[in-house]
Short mmCIF file of C-alpha atoms in Angstrom, two decimals:
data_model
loop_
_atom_site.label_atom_id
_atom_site.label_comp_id
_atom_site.label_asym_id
_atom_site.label_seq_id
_atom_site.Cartn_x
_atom_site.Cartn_y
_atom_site.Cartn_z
CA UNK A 1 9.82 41.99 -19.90
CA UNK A 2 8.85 40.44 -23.11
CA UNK A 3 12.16 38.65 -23.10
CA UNK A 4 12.29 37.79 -19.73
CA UNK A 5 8.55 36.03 -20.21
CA UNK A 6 10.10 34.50 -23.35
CA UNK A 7 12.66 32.78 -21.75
CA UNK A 8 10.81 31.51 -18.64
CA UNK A 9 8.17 29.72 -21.14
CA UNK A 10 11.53 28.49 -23.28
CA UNK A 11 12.67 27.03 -19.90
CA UNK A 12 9.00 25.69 -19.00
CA UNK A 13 8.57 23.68 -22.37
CA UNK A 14 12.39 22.36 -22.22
CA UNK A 15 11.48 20.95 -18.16
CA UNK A 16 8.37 19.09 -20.15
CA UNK A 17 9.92 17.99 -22.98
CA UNK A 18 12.48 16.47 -20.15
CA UNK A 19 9.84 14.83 -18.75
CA UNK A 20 7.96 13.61 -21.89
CA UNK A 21 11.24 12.16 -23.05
CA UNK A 22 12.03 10.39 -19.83
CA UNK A 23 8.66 8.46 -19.75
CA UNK A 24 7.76 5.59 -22.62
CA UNK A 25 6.53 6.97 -25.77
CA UNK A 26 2.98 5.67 -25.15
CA UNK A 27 2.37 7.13 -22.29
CA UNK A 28 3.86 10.50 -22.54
CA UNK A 29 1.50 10.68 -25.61
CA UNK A 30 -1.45 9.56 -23.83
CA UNK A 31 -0.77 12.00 -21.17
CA UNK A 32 -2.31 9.66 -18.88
CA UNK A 33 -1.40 7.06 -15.86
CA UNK A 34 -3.62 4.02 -15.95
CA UNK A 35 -4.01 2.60 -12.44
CA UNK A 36 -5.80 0.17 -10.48
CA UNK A 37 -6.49 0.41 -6.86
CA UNK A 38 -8.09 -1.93 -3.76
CA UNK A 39 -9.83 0.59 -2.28
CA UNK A 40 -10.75 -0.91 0.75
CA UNK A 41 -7.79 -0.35 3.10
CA UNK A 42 -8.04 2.47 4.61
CA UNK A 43 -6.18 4.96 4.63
CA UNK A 44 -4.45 3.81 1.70
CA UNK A 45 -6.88 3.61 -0.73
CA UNK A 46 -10.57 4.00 0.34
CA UNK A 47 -13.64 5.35 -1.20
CA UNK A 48 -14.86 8.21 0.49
CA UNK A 49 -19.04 7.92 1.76
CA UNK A 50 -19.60 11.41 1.39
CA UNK A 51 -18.71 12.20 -2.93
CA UNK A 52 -17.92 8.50 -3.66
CA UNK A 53 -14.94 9.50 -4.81
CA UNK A 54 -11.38 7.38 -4.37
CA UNK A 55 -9.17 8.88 -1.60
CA UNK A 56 -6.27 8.13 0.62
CA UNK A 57 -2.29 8.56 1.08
CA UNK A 58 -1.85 6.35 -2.01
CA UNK A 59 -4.40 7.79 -4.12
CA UNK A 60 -2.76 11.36 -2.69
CA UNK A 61 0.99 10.06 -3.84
CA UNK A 62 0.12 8.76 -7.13
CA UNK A 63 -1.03 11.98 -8.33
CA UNK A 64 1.66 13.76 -6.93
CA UNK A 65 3.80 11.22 -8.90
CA UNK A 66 2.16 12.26 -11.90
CA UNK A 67 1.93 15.87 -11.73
CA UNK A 68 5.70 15.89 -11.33
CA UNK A 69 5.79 13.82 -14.59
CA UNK A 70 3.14 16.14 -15.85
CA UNK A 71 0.44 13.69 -16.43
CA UNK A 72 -2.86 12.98 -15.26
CA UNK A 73 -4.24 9.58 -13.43
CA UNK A 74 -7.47 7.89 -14.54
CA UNK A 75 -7.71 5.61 -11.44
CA UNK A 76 -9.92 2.38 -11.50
CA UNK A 77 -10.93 0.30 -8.38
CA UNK A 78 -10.83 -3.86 -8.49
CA UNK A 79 -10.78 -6.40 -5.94
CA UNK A 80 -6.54 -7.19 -4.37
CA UNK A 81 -6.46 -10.36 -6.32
CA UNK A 82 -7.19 -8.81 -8.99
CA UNK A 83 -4.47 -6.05 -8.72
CA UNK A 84 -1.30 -8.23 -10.10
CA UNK A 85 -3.20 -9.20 -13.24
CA UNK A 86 -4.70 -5.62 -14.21
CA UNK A 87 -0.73 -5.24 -14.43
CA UNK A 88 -0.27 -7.95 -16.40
CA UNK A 89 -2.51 -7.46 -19.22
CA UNK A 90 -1.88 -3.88 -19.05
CA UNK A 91 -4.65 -2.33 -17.64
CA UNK A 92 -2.87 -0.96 -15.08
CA UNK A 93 1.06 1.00 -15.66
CA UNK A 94 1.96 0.63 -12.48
CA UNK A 95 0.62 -0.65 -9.02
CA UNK A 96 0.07 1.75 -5.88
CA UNK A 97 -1.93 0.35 -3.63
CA UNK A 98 -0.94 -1.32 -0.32
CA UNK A 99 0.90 -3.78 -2.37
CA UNK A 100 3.76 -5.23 -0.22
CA UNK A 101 7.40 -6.26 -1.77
CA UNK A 102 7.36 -9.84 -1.38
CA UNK A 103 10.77 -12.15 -2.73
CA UNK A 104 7.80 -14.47 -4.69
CA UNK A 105 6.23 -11.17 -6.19
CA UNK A 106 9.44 -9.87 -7.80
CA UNK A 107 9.82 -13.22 -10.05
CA UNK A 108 7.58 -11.15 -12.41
CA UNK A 109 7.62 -7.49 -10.94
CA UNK A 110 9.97 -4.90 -10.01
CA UNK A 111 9.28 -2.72 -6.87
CA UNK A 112 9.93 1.00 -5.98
CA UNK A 113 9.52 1.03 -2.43
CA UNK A 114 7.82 3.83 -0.55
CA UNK A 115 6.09 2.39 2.93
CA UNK A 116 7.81 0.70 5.92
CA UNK A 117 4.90 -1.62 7.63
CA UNK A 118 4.61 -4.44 9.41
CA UNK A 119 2.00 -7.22 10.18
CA UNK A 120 0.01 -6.52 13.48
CA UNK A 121 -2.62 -8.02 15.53
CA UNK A 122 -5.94 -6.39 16.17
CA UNK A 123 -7.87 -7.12 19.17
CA UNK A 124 -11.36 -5.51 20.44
CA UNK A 125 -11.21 -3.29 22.94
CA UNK A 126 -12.72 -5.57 25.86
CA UNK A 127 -10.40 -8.52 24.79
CA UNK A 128 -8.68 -10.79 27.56
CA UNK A 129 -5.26 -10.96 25.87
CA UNK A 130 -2.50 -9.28 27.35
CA UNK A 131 -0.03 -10.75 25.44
CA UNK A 132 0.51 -11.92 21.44
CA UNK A 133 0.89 -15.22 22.61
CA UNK A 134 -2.53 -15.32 24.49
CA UNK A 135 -3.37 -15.50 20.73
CA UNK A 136 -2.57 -19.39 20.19
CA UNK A 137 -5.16 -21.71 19.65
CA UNK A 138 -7.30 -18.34 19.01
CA UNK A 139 -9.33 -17.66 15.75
CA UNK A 140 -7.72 -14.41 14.17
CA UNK A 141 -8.27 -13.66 10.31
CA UNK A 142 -6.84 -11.46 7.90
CA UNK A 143 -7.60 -11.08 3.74
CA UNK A 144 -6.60 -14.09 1.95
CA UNK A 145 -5.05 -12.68 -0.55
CA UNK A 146 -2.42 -10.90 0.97
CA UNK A 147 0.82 -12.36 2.54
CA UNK A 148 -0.49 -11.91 6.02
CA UNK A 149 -1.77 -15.30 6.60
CA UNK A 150 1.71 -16.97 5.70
CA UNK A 151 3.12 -14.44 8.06
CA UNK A 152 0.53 -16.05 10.75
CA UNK A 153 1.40 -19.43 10.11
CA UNK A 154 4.85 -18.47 10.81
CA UNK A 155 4.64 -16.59 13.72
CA UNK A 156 2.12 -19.25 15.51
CA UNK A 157 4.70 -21.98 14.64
CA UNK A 158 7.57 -20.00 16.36
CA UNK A 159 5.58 -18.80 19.10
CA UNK A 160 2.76 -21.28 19.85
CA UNK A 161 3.77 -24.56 18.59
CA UNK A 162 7.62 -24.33 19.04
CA UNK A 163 6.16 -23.44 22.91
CA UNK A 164 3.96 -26.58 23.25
CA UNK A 165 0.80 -24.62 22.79
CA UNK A 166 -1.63 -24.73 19.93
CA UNK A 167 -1.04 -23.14 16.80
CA UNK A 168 -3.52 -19.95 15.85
CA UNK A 169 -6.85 -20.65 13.70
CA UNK A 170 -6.38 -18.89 10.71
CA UNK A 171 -9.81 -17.33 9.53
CA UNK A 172 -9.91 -16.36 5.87
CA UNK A 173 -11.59 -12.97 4.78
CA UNK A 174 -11.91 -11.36 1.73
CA UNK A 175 -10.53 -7.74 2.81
CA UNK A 176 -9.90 -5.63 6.21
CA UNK A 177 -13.13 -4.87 6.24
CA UNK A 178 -14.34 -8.32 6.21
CA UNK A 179 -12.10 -9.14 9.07
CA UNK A 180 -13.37 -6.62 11.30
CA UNK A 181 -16.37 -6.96 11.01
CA UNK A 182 -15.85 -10.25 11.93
CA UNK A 183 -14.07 -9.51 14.74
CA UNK A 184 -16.96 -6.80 15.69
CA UNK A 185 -19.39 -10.20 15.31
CA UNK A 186 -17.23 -12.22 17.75
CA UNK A 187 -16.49 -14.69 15.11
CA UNK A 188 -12.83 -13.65 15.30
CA UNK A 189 -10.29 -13.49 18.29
CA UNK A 190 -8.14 -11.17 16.41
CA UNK A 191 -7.20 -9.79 13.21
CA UNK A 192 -3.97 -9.23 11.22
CA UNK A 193 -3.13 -5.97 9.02
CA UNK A 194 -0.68 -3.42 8.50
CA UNK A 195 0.40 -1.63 10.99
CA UNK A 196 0.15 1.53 8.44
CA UNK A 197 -4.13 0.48 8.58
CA UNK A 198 -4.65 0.47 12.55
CA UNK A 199 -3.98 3.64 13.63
CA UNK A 200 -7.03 5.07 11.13
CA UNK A 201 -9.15 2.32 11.84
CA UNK A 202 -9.32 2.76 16.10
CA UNK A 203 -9.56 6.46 14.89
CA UNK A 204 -12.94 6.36 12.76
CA UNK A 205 -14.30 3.00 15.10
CA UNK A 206 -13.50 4.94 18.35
CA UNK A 207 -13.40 2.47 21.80
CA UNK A 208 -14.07 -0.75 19.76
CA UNK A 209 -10.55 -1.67 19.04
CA UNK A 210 -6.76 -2.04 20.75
CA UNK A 211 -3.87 -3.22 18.97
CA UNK A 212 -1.83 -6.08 20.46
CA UNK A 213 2.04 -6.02 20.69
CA UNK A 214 4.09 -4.59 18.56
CA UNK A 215 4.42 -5.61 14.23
CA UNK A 216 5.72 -9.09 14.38
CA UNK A 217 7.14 -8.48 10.62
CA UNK A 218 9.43 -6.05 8.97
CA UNK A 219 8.43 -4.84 5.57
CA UNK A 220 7.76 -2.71 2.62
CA UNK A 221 5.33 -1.42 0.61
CA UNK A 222 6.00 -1.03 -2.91
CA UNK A 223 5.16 0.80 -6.31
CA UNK A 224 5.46 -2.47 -8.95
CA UNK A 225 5.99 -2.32 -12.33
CA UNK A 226 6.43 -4.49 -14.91
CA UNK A 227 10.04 -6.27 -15.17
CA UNK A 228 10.33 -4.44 -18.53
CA UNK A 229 8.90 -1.41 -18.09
CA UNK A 230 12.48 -0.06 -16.72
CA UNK A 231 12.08 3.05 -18.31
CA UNK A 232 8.75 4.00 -16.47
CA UNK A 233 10.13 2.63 -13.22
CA UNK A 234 13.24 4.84 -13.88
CA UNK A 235 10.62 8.31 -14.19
CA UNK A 236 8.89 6.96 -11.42
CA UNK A 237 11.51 6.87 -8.98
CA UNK A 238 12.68 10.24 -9.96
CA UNK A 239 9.70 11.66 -9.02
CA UNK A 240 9.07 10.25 -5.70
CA UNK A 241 12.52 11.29 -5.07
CA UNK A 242 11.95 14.65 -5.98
CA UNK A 243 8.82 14.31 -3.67
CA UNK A 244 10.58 13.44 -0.96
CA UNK A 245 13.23 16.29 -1.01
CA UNK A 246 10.56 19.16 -1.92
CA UNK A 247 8.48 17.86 1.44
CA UNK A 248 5.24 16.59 -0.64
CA UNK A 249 6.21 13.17 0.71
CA UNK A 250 6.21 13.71 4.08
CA UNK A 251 3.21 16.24 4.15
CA UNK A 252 1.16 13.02 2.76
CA UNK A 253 2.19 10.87 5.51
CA UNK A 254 1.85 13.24 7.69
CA UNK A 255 -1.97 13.83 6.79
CA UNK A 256 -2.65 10.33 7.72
CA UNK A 257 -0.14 9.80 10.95
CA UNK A 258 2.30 8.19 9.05
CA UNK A 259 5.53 9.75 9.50
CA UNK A 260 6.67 7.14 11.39
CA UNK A 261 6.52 4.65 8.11
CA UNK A 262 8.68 6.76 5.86
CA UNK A 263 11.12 6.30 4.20
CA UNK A 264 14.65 7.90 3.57
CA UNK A 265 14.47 7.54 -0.01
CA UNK A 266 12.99 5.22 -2.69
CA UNK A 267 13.85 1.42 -2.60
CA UNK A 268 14.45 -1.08 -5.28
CA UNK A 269 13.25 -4.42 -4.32
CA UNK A 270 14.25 -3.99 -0.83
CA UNK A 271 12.26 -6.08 1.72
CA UNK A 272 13.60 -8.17 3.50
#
């Protein structure tokens, strides 16, 4: 017995020595992740009313991804803009939070995909539009900060303008909760976010909202890192593999009726 014990904690220490010595010196040392979330897009990354606390699928997967490396997370919340440069200047190892894999973004940043979305339009409940393009010439708003309200411009142009009707009014806000409240106020037609958002939203605002069409783009979420920090990215990806085959993945989505917005397996820069 004594041997057998022996050799399962010789077998224990050699798995985290593996994973200490596939992660960058500093970190496997600290024995910490660093990272900065939004939280105020729900169910991503949200702070919870009742203990204050961070929760959501992201906050969910990023400790997953970190137990498999055996670490820890010390999370932090900042406002989106602010997301991009808390990687920058290092504040932040990585980025997990609603962040989508844009061409622009990857000039600087490298992204592990892990989220299929797709830009949608919110309508309330007792809206008259019956169809997307019942939305031109319409106020609808989405967070500035995002790529949503390029996506707009594009979609009006195709769909509205190219038609002979007038383009959509693109409202600025400064989050999704912003925007619907707006839209709650009347002062919007519509909103934009992603699709991964709505279902939870119509679920904890019961009768006040209906979503409108189907997600007029075709997208991913991603992890991003750092162009250099390869070797991180590497440990990273290994782990959310190894989430994904053991079912931790897909239990996560599940929890927040996501399943439909998985993925097959980790993506390297691949949106479209």
């Amino acid at each position: 017995m004594k041997k057998l014990l022996l050799s399962t904690g010789l077998a224990v220490f050699a798995a985290i020595g593996a994973q200490a010595a596939d992660l960058p010196k500093a970190i496997a040392e600290r024995g910490t992740l660093q990272l900065t979330v939004n939280g105020t897009y729900a169910p991503m990354e949200y702070v919870d009313v009742a203990t204050g606390k961070l929760t959501g699928l992201d906050i969910e997967l990023g400790t997953a991804i970190a137990d498999k490396l055996g670490l820890t997370v010390e999370w932090s919340d900042t406002a989106f803009a602010q997301l991009i440069t808390s990687l920058t200047t290092g504040r932040s190892d990585f980025i997990i939070s609603g962040l989508s894999d844009r061409p622009s973004r990857r000039e600087t940043m490298d992204f592990v995909d892990y989220l299929a979305t797709g830009a949608q339009f919110l309508v309330s409940a007792d809206s008259t539009a019956a169809e997307m393009t019942d939305l031109c010439g319409k106020k609808v708003g989405t967070t500035r900060s995002t790529s949503f309200p390029d996506e707009i411009k594009k979609w009006s142009e195709a769909n509205c303008v190219a038609a002979g009707k007038p383009a959509i009014d693109y409202v600025p806000a400064e989050n999704s909760i912003d925007a619907r409240n707006q839209l709650k106020q009347g002062r919007l037609d519509a909103v934009v976010q992603g699709s991964e958002t709505l279902p939870y939203a119509m679920e904890n605002e019961p009768g006040l909202y209906r979503m409108l069409g189907a997600p007029f783009t075709v997208g991913y979420q991603g992890i991003a890192f750092r162009k250099e920090d390869t070797q991180l990215r590497e440990a990273v990806t290994e782990a959310l593999s190894a989430l994904i085959a053991d079912g931790t993945y897909g239990a996560i989505l599940a929890k927040y009726d996501l399943s439909a917005n998985a993925v097959e397996k980790p993506l390297l820069n691949a949106a479209p």
